[in-house]
PDB file of C-alpha atoms in Angstrom:
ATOM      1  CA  UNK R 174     133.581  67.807  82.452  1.00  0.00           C
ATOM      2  CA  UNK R 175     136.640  68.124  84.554  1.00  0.00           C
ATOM      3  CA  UNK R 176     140.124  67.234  83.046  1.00  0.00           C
ATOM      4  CA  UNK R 177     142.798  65.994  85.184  1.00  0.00           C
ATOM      5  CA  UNK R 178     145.920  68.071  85.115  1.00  0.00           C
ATOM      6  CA  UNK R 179     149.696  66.693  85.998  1.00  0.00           C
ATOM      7  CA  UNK R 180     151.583  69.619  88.256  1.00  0.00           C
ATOM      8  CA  UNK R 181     154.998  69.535  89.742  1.00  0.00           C
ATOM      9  CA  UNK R 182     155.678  71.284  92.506  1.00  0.00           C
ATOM     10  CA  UNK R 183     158.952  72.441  94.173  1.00  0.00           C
ATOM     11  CA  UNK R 184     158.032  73.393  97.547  1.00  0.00           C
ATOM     12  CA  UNK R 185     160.051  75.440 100.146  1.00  0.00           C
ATOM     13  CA  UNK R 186     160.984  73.090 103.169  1.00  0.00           C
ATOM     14  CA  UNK R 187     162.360  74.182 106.494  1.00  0.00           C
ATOM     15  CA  UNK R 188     161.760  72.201 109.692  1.00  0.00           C
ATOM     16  CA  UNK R 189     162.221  75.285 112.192  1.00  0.00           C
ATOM     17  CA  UNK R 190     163.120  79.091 112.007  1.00  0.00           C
ATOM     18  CA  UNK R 191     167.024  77.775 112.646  1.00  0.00           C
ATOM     19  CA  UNK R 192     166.949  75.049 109.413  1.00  0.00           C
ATOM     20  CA  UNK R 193     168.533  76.036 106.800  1.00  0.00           C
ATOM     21  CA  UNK R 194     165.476  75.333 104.176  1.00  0.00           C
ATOM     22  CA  UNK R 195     165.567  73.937 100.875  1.00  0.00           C
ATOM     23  CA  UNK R 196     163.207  72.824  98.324  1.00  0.00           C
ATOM     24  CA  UNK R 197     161.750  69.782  97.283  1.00  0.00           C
ATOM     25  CA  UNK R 198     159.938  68.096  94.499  1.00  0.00           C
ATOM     26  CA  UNK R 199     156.691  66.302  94.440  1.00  0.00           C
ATOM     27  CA  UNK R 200     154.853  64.966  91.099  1.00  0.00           C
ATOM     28  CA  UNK R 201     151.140  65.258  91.430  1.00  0.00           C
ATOM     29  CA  UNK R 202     149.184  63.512  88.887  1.00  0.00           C
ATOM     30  CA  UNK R 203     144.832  63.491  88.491  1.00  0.00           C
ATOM     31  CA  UNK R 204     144.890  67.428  90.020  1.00  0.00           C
ATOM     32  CA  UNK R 205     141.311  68.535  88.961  1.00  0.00           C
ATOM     33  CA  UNK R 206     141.266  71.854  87.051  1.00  0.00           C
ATOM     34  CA  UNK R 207     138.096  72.716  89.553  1.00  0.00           C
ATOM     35  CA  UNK R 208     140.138  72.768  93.004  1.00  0.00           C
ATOM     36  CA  UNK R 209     141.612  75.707  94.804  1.00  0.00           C
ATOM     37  CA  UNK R 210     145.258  75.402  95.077  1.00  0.00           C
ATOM     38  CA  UNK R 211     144.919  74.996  98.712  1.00  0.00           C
ATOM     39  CA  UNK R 212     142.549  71.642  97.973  1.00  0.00           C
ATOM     40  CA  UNK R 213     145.717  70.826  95.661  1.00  0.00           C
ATOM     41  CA  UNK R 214     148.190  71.197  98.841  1.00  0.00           C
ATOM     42  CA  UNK R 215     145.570  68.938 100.811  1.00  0.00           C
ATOM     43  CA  UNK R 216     146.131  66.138  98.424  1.00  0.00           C
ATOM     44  CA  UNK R 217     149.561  66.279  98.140  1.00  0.00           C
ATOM     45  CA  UNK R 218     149.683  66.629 102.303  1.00  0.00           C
ATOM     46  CA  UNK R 219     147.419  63.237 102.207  1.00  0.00           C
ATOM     47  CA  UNK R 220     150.083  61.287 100.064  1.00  0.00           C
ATOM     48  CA  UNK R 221     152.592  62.644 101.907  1.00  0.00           C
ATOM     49  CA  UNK R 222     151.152  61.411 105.281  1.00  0.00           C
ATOM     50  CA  UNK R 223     150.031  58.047 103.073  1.00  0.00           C
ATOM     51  CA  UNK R 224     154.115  57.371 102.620  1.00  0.00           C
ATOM     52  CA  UNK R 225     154.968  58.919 106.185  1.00  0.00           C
ATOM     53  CA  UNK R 226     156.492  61.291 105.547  1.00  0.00           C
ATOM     54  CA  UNK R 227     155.614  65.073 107.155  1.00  0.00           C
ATOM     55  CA  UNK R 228     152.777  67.388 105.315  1.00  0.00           C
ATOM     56  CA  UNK R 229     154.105  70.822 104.020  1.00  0.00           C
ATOM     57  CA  UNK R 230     152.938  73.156 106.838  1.00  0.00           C
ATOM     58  CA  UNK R 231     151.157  76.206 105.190  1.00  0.00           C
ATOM     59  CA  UNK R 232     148.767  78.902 106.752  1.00  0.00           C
ATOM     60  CA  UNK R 233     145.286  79.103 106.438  1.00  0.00           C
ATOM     61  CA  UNK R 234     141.380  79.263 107.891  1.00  0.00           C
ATOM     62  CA  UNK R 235     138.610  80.335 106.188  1.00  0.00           C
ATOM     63  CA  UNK R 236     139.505  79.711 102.591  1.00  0.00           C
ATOM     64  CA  UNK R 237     137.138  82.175 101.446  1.00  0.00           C
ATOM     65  CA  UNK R 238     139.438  84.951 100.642  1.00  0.00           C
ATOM     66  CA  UNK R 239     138.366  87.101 104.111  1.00  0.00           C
ATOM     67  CA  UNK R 240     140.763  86.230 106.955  1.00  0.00           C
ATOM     68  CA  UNK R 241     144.207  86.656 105.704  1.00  0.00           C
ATOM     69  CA  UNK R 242     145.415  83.665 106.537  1.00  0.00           C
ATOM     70  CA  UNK R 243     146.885  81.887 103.942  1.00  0.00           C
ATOM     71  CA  UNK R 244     149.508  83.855 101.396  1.00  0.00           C
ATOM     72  CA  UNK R 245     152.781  82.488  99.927  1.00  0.00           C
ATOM     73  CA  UNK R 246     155.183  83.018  96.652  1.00  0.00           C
ATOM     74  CA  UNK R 247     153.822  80.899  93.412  1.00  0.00           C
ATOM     75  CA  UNK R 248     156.455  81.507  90.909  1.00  0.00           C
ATOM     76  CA  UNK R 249     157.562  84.208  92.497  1.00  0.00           C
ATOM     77  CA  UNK R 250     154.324  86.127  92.616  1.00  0.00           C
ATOM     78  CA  UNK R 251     152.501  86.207  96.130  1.00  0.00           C
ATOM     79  CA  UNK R 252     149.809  84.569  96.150  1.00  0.00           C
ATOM     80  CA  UNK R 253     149.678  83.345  92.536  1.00  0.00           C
ATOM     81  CA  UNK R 254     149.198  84.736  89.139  1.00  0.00           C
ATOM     82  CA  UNK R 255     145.541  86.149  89.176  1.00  0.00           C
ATOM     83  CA  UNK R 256     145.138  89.707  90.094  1.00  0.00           C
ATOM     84  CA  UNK R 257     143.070  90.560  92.813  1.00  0.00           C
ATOM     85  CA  UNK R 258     143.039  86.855  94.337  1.00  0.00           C
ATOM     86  CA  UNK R 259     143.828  85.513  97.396  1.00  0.00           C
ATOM     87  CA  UNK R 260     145.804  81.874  97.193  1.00  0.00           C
ATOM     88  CA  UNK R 261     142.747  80.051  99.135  1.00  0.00           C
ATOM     89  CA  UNK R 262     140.552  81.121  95.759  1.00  0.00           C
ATOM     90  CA  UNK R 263     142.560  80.445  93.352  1.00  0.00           C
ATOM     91  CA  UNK R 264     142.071  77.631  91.019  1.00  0.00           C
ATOM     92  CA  UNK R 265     144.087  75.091  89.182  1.00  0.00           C
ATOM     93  CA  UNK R 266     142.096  76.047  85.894  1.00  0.00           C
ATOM     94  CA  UNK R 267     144.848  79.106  86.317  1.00  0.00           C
ATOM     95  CA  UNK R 268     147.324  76.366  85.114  1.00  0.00           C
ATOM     96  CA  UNK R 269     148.297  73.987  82.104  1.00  0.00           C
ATOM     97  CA  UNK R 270     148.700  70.116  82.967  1.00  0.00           C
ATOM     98  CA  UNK R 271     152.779  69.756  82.822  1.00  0.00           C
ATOM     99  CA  UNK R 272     153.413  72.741  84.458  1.00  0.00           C
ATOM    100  CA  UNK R 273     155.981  73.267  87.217  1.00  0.00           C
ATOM    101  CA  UNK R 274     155.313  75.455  89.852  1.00  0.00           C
ATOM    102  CA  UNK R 275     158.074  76.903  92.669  1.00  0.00           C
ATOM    103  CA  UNK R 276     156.305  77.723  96.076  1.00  0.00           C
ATOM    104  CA  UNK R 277     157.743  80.100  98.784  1.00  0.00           C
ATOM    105  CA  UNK R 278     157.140  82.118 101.751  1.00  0.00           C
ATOM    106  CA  UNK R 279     156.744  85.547 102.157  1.00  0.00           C
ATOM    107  CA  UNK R 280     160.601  86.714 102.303  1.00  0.00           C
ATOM    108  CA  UNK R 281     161.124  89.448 104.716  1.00  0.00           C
ATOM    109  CA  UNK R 282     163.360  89.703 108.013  1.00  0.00           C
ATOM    110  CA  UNK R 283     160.028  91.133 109.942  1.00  0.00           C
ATOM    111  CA  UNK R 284     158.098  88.109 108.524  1.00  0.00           C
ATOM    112  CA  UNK R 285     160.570  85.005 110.095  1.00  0.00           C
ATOM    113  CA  UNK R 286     159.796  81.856 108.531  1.00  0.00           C
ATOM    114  CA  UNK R 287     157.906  79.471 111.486  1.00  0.00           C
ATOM    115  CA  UNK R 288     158.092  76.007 109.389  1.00  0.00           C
ATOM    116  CA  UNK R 289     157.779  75.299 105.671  1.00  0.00           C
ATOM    117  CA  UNK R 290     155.378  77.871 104.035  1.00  0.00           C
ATOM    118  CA  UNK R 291     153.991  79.753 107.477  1.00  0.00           C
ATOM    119  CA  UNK R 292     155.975  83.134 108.418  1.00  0.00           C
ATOM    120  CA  UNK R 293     154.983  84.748 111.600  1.00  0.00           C
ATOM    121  CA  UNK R 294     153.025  87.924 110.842  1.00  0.00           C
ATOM    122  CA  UNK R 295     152.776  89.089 114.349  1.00  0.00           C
ATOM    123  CA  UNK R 296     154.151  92.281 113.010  1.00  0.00           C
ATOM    124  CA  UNK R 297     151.575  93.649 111.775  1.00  0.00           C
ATOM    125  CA  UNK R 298     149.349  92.951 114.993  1.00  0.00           C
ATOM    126  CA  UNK R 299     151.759  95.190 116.702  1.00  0.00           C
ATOM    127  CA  UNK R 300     151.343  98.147 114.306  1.00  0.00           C
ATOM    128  CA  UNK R 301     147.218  97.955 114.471  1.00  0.00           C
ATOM    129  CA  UNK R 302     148.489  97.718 118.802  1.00  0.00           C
ATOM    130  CA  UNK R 303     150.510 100.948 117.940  1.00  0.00           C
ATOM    131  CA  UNK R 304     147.500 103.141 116.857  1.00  0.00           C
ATOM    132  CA  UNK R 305     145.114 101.210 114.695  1.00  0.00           C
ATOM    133  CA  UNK R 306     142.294 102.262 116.822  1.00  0.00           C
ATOM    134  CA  UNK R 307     140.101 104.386 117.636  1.00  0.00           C
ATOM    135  CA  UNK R 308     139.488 105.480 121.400  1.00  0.00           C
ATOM    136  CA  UNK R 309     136.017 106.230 122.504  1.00  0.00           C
ATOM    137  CA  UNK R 310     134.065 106.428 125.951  1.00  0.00           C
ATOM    138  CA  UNK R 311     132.567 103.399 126.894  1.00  0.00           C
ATOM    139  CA  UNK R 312     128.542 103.508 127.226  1.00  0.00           C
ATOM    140  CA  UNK R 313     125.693 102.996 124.855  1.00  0.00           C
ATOM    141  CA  UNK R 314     126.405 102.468 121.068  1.00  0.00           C
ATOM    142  CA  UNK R 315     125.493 106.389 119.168  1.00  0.00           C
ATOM    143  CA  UNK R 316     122.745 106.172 116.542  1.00  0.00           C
ATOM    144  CA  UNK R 317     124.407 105.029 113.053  1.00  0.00           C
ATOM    145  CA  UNK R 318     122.960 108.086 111.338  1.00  0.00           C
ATOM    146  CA  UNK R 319     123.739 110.933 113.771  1.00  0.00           C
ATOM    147  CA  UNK R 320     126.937 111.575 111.978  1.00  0.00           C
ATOM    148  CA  UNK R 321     126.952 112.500 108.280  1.00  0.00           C
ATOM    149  CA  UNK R 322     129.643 110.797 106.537  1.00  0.00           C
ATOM    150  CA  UNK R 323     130.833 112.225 103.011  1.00  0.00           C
ATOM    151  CA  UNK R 324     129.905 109.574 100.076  1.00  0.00           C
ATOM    152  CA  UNK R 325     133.586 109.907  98.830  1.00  0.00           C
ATOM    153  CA  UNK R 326     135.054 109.607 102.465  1.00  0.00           C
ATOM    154  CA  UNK R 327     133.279 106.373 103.381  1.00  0.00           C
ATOM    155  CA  UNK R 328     134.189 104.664  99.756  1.00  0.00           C
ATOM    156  CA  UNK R 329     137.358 105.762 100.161  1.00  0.00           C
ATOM    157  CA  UNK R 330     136.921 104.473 103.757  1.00  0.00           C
ATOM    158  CA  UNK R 331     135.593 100.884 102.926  1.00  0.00           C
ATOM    159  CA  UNK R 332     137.716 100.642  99.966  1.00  0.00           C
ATOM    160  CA  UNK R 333     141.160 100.987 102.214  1.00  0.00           C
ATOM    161  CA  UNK R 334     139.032  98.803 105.051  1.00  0.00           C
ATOM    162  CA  UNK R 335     139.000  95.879 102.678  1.00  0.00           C
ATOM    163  CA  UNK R 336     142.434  95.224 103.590  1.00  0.00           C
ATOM    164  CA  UNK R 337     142.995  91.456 105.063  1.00  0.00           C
ATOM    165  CA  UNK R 338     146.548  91.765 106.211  1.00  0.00           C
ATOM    166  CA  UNK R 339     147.762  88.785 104.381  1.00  0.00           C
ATOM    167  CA  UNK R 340     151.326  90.647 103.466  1.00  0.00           C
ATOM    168  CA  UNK R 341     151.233  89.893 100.591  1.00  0.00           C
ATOM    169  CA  UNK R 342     152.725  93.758  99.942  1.00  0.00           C
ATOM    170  CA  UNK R 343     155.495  93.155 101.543  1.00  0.00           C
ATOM    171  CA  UNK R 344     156.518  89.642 100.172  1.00  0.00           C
ATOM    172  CA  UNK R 345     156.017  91.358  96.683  1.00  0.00           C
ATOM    173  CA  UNK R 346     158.024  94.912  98.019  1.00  0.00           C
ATOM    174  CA  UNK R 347     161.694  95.199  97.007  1.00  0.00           C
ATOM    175  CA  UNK R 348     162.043  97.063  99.745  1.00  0.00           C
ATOM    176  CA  UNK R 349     159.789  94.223 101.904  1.00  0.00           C
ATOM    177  CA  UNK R 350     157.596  97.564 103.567  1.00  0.00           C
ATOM    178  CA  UNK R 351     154.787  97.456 105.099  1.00  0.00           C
ATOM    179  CA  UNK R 352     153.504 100.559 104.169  1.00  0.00           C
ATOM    180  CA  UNK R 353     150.354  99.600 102.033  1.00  0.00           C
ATOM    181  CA  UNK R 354     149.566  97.901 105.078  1.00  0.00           C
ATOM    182  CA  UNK R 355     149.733 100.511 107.233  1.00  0.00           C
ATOM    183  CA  UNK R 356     148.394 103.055 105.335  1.00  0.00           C
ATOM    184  CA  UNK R 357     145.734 101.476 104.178  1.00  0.00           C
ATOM    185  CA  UNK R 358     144.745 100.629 108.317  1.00  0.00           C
ATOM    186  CA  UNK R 359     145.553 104.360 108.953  1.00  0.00           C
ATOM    187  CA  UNK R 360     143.601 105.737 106.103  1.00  0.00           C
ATOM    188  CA  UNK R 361     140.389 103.338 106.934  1.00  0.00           C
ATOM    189  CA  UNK R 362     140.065 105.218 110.466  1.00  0.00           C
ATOM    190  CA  UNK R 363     141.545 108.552 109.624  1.00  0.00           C
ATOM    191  CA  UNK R 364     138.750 109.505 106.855  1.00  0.00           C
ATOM    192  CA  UNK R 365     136.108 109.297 108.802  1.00  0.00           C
ATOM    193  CA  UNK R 366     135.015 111.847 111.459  1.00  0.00           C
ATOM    194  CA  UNK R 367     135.233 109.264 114.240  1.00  0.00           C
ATOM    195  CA  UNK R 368     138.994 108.917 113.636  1.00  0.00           C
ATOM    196  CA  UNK R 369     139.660 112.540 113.379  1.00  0.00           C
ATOM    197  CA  UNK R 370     141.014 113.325 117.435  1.00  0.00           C
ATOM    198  CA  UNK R 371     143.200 110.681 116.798  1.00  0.00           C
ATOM    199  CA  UNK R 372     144.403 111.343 113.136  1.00  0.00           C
ATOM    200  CA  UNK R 373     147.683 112.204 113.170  1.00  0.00           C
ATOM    201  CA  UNK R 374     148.853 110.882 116.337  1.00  0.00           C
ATOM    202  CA  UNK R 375     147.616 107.328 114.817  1.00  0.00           C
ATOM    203  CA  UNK R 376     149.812 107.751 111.501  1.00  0.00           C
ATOM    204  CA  UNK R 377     153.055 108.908 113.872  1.00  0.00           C
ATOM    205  CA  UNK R 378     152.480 105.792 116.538  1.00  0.00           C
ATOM    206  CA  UNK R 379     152.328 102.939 113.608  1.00  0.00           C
ATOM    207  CA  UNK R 380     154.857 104.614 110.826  1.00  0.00           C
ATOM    208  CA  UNK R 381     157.159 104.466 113.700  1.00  0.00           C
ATOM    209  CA  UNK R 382     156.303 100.912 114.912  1.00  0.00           C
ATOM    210  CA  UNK R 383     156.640  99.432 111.388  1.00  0.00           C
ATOM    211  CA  UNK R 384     160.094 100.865 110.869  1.00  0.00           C
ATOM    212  CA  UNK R 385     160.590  99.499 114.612  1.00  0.00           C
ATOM    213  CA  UNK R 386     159.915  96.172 113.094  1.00  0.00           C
ATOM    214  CA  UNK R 387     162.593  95.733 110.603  1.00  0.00           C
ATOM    215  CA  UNK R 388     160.053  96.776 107.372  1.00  0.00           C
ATOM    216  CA  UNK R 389     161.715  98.930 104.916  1.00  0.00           C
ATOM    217  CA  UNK R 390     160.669 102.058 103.345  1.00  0.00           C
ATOM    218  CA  UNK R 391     158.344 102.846 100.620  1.00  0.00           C
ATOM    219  CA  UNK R 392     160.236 103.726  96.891  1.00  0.00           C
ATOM    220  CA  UNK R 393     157.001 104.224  95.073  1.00  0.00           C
ATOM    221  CA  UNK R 394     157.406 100.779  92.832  1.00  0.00           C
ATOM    222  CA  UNK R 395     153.881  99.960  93.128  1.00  0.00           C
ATOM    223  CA  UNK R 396     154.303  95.901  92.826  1.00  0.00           C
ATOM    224  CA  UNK R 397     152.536  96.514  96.371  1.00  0.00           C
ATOM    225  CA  UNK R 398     149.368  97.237  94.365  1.00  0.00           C
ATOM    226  CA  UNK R 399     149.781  94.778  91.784  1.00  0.00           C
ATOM    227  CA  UNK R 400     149.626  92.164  93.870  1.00  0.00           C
ATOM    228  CA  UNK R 401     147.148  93.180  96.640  1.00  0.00           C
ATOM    229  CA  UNK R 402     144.402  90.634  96.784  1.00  0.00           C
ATOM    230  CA  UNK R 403     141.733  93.596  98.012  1.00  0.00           C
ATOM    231  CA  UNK R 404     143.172  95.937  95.156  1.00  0.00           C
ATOM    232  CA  UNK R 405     144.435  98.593  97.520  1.00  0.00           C
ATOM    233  CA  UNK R 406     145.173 101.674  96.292  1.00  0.00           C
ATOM    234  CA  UNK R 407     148.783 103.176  96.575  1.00  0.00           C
ATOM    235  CA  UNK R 408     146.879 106.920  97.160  1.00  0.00           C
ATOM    236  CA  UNK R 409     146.747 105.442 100.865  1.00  0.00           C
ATOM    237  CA  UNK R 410     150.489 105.463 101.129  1.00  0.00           C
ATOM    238  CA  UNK R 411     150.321 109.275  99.964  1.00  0.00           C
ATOM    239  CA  UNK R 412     147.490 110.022 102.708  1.00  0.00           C
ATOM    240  CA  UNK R 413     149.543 108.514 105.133  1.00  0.00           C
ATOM    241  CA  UNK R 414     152.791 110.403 104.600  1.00  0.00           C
ATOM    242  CA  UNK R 415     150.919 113.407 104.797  1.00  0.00           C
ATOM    243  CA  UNK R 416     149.593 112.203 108.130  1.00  0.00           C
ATOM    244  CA  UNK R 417     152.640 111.239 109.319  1.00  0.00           C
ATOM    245  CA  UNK R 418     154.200 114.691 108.549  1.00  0.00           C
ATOM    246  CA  UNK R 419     151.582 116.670 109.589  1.00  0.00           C
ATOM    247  CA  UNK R 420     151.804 114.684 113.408  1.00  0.00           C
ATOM    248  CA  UNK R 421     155.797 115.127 112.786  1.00  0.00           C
ATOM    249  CA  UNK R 422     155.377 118.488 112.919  1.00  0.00           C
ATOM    250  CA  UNK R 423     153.169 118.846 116.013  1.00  0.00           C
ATOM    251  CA  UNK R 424     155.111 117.135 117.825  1.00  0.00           C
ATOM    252  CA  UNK R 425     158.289 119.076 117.117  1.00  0.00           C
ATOM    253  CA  UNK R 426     156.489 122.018 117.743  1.00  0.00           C
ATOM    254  CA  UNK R 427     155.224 120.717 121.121  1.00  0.00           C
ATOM    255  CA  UNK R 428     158.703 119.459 121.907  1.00  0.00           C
ATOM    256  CA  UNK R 429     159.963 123.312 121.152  1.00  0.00           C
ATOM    257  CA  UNK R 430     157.540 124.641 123.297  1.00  0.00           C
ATOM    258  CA  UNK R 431     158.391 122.455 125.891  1.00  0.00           C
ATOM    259  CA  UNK R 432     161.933 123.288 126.315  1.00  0.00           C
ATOM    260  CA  UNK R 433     161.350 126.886 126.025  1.00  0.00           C
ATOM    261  CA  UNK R 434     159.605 126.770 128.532  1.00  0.00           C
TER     262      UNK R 434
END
């Protein structure tokens, strides 16, 4: 049997990217302890609109915990207080009736707020542009078996894969970087033979983009982790760096070459 739950919420509001934001209140009373907090937003957004009065914008799509979509700051945690959880599947048996809850968007000068609770993440597109790829000749698809794949490599592989870009990372990130992020969509291609030509070259190309972004740089604090809903693992960022030095180095070398000549 469900029991209804009283919640109040103090949500971040902020018309445009040039408002100044601030929060507001709302009392919700008869919240069921079985919906997702998102369902929770969609009543309050229906009472709002009942009184006529604007919904709280927030981001989201699938609501399944795959896309990425949604993510904000629930008492100062992105997205909420259960590990390993995106917002969308998170439930208000989490919380107590009477408690009061602070929501917020992600706060970083790469992620600019858009309106209320949605920051644009376009960021991170441009990173995956930067090198998140692999390149291959067009033609017909190569039989899935005819390249052996280490058991560790592809777990280690899928694991990093798993990431949703939700940025959540760098909402929780002192330092606001987006370097489990990156890592973890450098690592995902560069452990696998079909992202070898491309290895190092890949980890230069989007290291450099997110710095040209405005994301700061990785001080080892870990709330990155702790936070993640896919549970990615920090040993990315260390692959990565190594990466990153390794195509450093190549192409100081190169440069060197170059003028000698």
């Amino acid at each position: 049997m469900s029991s209804s739950m009283k919640i109040t919420l103090n949500v971040w509001r902020q018309a445009s990217p040039s408002d100044a934001g601030r929060m507001v209140k709302y009392e919700l009373d008869n919240v069921s302890e079985h919906m997702s907090f998102l369902e929770m937003l969609d009543v309050l957004n229906e009472q709002l609109i009942g009184k006529g009065e604007l919904p709280v914008s927030f981001d989201h799509d699938c609501r399944e915990g795959i896309c990425g979509s949604c993510g904000f700051v629930i008492n100062g945690v992105p997205h909420g207080p259960r590990r390993g959880t995106t917002v969308c599947q998170l439930h208000m048996r989490e919380f107590k009736s009477g408690d009061e809850l602070f929501l917020e968007p992600w706060r970083a000068a790469a992620f600019p707020v858009v309106k209320d609770l949605v920051v644009n993440r376009s960021a991170f597109d441009r990173i995956i542009q930067a090198g998140g790829f692999v390149s291959i000749p067009t033609g017909s698809a190569p039989d899935g078996n005819a390249i052996p794949v280490a058991k560790k490599d592809s777990d280690r592989a899928m694991s990093a894969a798993t990431c949703i870009g939700c940025g959540a990372c760098v909402a929780a990130c002192p330092n606001a970087s987006a370097s489990l992020f990156t890592s973890a969509k450098v690592s995902h291609l560069g452990l696998l033979p079909q992202g070898q030509p491309e290895r190092y070259d890949r980890a230069v190309k989007m290291v450099n983009q997110a710095k040209e972004e405005g994301f700061g740089g990785c001080t080892n604090i870990g709330l990155c982790e702790a936070v993640c809903p896919k549970n990615i693992s920090l040993e990315n960022i260390a692959r990565m760096n190594r990466d990153f030095t390794v195509g450093a180095w190549t192409y100081r070398e190169a440069a060197a070459e170059g003028g000698a000549a």
